[in-house]
CSV table of C-alpha atoms in Angstrom, one decimal:
chain,number,residue,atom,x,y,z
A,423,MET,CA,0.0,0.0,0.0
A,424,LEU,CA,2.8,2.4,0.8
A,425,ASN,CA,5.3,0.9,-1.6
A,426,TRP,CA,8.1,1.4,1.0
A,427,SER,CA,11.4,-0.4,0.9
A,428,VAL,CA,12.8,-2.2,4.0
A,429,LYS,CA,15.2,0.7,4.3
A,430,GLN,CA,12.4,3.3,4.2
A,431,LEU,CA,10.4,1.5,6.8
A,432,ALA,CA,13.5,1.2,9.0
A,433,GLU,CA,14.2,4.9,8.7
A,434,ARG,CA,10.6,5.9,9.5
A,435,SER,CA,10.1,3.4,12.4
A,436,GLY,CA,13.6,3.7,14.0
A,437,LEU,CA,14.0,-0.1,13.7
A,438,SER,CA,16.9,-1.8,12.0
A,439,CYS,CA,16.6,-3.3,8.5
A,440,ALA,CA,17.6,-6.7,10.0
A,441,VAL,CA,14.6,-6.7,12.4
A,442,ILE,CA,12.2,-5.8,9.6
A,443,ARG,CA,13.6,-8.5,7.3
A,444,ARG,CA,13.3,-11.1,10.1
A,445,LEU,CA,9.7,-10.1,10.7
A,446,GLU,CA,8.9,-10.4,6.9
A,447,GLU,CA,9.9,-14.1,7.0
A,448,TYR,CA,7.0,-15.1,9.3
A,449,ASN,CA,3.6,-16.1,8.0
A,450,ASP,CA,2.1,-16.7,11.5
A,451,THR,CA,2.2,-14.8,14.8
A,452,LEU,CA,5.2,-12.5,14.8
A,453,PRO,CA,7.9,-13.3,17.4
A,454,ALA,CA,8.0,-9.7,18.5
A,455,SER,CA,7.6,-7.7,21.7
A,456,ASP,CA,4.6,-5.5,22.3
A,457,ASP,CA,6.8,-2.4,22.1
A,458,LEU,CA,8.1,-3.4,18.6
A,459,LEU,CA,4.6,-4.1,17.4
A,460,GLN,CA,3.3,-0.8,18.8
A,461,THR,CA,6.2,1.0,17.0
A,462,LEU,CA,5.2,-0.6,13.7
A,463,LEU,CA,1.5,0.2,14.2
A,464,ALA,CA,2.3,3.8,15.1
A,465,THR,CA,4.5,4.1,12.0
A,466,PHE,CA,1.9,2.7,9.7
A,467,ALA,CA,-0.9,4.8,11.4
A,468,GLY,CA,1.2,7.9,10.9
A,469,ALA,CA,1.3,7.1,7.2
A,470,GLY,CA,-2.4,6.6,6.9
A,471,ILE,CA,-2.7,2.8,7.2
A,472,GLU,CA,-5.3,1.2,9.5
A,473,PHE,CA,-5.2,-2.4,10.8
A,474,THR,CA,-8.6,-4.0,11.4
A,475,PHE,CA,-9.3,-6.8,13.9
A,476,PRO,CA,-13.0,-7.7,13.5
A,477,LEU,CA,-14.7,-10.1,16.0
A,478,VAL,CA,-16.0,-12.1,13.0
A,479,GLY,CA,-13.9,-12.6,9.9
A,480,LYS,CA,-10.3,-12.0,9.0
A,481,GLN,CA,-7.9,-9.3,10.1
A,482,GLY,CA,-7.1,-6.7,7.5
A,483,VAL,CA,-5.4,-3.5,6.5
A,484,ARG,CA,-6.8,-0.5,4.7
A,485,PRO,CA,-6.1,3.2,4.1
A,486,GLN,CA,-7.6,5.5,6.7
């Protein structure tokens, strides 16, 4: 949606490229701390991206 590279996400979030690449490898629950996930959520929210977690159905992502 944002068409950011790993480097761009790292710069905007303050995380390292290695951490982002490691997270990209997972297809299941991320092995990440709550602080790291909150950092990513805040970074994406600041860029206009919203994550949805409905009670029924699948999680999703959309522009705000």
